[in-house]
Short mmCIF file of C-alpha atoms in Angstrom, two decimals:
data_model
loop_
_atom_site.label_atom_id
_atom_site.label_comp_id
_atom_site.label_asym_id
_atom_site.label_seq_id
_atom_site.Cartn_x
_atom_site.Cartn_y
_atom_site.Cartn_z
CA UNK A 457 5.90 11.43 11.92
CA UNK A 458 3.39 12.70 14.74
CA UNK A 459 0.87 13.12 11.97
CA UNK A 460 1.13 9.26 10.59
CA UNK A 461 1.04 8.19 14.64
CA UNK A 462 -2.48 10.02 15.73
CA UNK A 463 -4.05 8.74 11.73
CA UNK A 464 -2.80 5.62 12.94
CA UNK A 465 -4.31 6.16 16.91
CA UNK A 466 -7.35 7.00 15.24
CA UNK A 467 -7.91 4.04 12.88
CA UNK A 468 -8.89 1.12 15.60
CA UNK A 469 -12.04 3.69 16.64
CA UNK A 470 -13.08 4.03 13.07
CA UNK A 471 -12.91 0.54 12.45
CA UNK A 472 -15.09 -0.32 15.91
CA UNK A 473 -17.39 2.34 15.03
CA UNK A 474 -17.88 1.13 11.48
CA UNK A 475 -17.86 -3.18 12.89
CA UNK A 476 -20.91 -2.49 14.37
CA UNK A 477 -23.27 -0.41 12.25
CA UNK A 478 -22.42 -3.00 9.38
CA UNK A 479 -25.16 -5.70 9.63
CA UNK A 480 -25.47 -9.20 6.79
CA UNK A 481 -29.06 -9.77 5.86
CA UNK A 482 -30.63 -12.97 7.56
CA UNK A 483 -31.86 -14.65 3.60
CA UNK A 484 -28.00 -14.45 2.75
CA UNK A 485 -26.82 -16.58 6.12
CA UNK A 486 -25.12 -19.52 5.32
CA UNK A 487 -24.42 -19.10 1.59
CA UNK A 488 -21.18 -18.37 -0.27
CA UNK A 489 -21.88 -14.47 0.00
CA UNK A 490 -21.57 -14.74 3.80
CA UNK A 491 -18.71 -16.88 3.43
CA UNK A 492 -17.50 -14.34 1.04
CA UNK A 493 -18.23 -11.39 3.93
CA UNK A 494 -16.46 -13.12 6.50
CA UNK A 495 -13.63 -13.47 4.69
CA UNK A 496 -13.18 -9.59 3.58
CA UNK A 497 -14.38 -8.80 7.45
CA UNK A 498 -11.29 -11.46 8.55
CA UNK A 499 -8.96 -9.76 6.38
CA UNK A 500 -10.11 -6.14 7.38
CA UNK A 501 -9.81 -7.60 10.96
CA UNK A 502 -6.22 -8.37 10.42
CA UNK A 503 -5.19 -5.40 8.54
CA UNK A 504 -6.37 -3.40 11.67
CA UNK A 505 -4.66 -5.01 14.19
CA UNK A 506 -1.41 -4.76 11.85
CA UNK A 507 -1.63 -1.09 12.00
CA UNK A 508 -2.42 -0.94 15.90
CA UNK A 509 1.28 -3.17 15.97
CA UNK A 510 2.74 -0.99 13.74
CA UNK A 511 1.28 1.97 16.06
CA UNK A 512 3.29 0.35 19.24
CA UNK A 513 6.25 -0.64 17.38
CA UNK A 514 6.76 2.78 16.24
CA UNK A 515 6.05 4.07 19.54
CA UNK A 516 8.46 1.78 21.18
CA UNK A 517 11.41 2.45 18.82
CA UNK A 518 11.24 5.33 17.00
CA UNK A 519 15.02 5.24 16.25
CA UNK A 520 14.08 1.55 14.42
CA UNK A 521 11.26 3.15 12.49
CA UNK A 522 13.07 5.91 11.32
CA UNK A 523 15.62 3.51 10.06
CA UNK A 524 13.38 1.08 8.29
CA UNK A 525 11.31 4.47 6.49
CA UNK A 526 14.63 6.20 5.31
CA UNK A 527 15.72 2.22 3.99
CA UNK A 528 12.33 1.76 2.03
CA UNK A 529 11.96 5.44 1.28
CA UNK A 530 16.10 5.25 -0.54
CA UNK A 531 14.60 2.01 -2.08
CA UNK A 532 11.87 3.66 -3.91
CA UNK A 533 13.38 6.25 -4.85
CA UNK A 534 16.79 4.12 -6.43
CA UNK A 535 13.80 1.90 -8.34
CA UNK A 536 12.23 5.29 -9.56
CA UNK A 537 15.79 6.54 -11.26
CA UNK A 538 16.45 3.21 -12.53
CA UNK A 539 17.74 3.80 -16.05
CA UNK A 540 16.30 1.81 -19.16
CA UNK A 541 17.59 0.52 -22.12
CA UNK A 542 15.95 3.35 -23.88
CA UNK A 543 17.79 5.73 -21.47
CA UNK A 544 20.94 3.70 -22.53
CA UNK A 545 20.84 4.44 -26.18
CA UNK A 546 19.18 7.69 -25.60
CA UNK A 547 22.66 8.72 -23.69
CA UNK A 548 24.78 7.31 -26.41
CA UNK A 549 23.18 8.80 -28.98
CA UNK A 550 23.63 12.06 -27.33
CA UNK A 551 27.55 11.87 -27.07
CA UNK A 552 27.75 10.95 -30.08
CA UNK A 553 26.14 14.02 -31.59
CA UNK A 554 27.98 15.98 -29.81
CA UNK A 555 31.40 13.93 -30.39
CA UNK A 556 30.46 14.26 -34.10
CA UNK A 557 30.80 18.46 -33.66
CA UNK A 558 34.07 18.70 -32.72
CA UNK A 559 37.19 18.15 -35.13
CA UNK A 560 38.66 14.45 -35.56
CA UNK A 561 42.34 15.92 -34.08
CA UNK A 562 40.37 17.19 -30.60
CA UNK A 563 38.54 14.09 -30.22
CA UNK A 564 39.65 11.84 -27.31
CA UNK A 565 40.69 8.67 -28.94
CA UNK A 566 39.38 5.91 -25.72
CA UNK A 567 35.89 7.70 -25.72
CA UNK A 568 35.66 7.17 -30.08
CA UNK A 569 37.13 3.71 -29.46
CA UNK A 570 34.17 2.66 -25.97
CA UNK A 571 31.20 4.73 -28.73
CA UNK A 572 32.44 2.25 -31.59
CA UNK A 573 32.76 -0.59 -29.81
CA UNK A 574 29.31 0.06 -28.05
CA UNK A 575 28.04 0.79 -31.45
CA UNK A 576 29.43 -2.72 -33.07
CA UNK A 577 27.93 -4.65 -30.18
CA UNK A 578 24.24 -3.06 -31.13
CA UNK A 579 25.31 -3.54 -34.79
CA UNK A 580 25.59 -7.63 -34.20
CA UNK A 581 22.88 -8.17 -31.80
CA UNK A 582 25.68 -8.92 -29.01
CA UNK A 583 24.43 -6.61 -26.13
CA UNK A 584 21.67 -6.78 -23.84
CA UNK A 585 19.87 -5.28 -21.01
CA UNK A 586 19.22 -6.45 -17.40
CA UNK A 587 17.61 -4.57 -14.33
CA UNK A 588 18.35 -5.86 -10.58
CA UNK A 589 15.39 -3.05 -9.63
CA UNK A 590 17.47 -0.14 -7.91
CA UNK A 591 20.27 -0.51 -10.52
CA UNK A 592 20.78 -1.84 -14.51
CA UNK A 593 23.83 -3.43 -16.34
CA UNK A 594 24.69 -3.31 -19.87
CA UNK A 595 26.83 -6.70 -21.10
CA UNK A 596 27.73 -8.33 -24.01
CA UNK A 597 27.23 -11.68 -25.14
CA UNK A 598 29.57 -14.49 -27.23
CA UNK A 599 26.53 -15.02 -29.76
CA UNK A 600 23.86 -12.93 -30.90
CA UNK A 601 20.34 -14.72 -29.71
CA UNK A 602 19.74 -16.04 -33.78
CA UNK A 603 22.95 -17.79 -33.66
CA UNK A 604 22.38 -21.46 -34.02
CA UNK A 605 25.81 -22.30 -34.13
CA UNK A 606 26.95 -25.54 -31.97
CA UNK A 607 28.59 -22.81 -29.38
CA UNK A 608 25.70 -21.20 -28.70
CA UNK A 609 24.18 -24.49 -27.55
CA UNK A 610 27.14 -26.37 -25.88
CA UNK A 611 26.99 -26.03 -22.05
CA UNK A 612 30.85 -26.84 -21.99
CA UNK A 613 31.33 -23.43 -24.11
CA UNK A 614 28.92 -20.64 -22.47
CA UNK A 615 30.79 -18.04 -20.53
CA UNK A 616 31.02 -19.28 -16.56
CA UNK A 617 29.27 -16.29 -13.99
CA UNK A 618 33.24 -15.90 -13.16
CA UNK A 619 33.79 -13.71 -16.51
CA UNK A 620 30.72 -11.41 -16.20
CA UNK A 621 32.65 -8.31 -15.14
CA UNK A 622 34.65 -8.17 -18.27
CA UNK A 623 31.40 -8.43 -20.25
CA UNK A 624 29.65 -5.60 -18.47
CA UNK A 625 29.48 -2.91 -20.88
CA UNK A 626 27.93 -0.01 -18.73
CA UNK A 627 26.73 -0.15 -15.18
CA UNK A 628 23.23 2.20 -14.46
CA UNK A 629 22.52 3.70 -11.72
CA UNK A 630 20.54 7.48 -10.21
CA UNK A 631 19.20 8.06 -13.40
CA UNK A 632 22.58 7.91 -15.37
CA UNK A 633 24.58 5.12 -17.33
CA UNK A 634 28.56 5.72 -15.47
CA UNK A 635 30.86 3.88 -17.86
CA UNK A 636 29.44 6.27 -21.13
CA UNK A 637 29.65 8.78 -18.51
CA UNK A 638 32.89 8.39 -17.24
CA UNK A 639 34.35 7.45 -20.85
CA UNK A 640 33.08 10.63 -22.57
CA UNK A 641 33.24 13.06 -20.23
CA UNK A 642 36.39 15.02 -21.70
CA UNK A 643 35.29 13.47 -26.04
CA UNK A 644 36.82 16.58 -26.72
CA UNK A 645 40.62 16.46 -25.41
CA UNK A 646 42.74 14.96 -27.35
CA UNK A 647 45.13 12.75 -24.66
#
């Protein structure tokens, strides 16, 4: 933290230092590249007396700082470990190699039954993807998306927002899909 605070003392010098050994030719004055130069220098100009507000604010409340870096720091890092679709199938196709090694009477049948069903809903074009940024959902819909059937078109018969949660498939989040987690973890005891 002390280190960001004296880069961030030092920046308004640079920036005066640097404002006046920069000099626009006199056969350029009044054209669109000085126009062009005084925009960038405007901007620059801004940008610097951002960071000398950031300086104070930070100096001011440090407690409020540290907040707002650990909130944006946890942010980035949730959007990093974001899992895919890729990471999605990737995971099921893992469980189910390793369901397929152990004998049909130790299997657990609700983790064969979620792999099927999972497995059916790829097989008819029913599932899809969607990423809110720090976390993913797996869902399902009525019609695959080459369905031109009247119900596929008919406002009155699309699912309402109210019936999402039982069409969620698998919830991802830190790097890992929890439903295929949470269903498979014990594939191989037979309840």
């Amino acid at each position: 933290m002390s280190v960001m605070l004296r880069t961030l003392k030092k920046t308004p010098v640079a920036v005066t230092n640097l404002k006046g050994k920069v000099k626009f030719p006199e056969k350029f004055k009044g054209t669109i590249l000085e126009k062009w130069a005084n925009y960038w220098k405007n901007l620059f100009i801004d940008y610097k007396q951002m960071l000398q507000d950031l300086r104070t604010d930070i100096q001011d409340d440090p407690r409020k700082a540290f907040l707002w870096t650990t909130g944006l720091a946890t942010t980035v890092i949730l959007a990093k470990n974001n899992p895919t679709e890729i990471d999605f199938k990737d995971s099921l196709k893992r469980v189910t190699n390793n369901v397929i090694l152990v004998s049909e009477e130790c299997r657990n049948p609700k983790s064969i039954e979620h792999l099927r069903a999972v497995e059916q809903y790829y097989n008819e074009g029913l599932i899809h993807y969607r990423s809110f940024g720090i976390a993913s959902v797996m869902y399902t819909s009525e019609c695959n998306e080459s369905c031109d059937l009247y119900k596929a078109h008919c406002s009155y018969l699309k699912p309402t927002y109210f019936s999402f949660p039982s069409r969620v498939v698998d919830f991802g989040f830190m790097g890992r899909w929890w439903n295929v987690y949470v269903k498979t973890v014990n594939y191989d005891i037979n309840i």
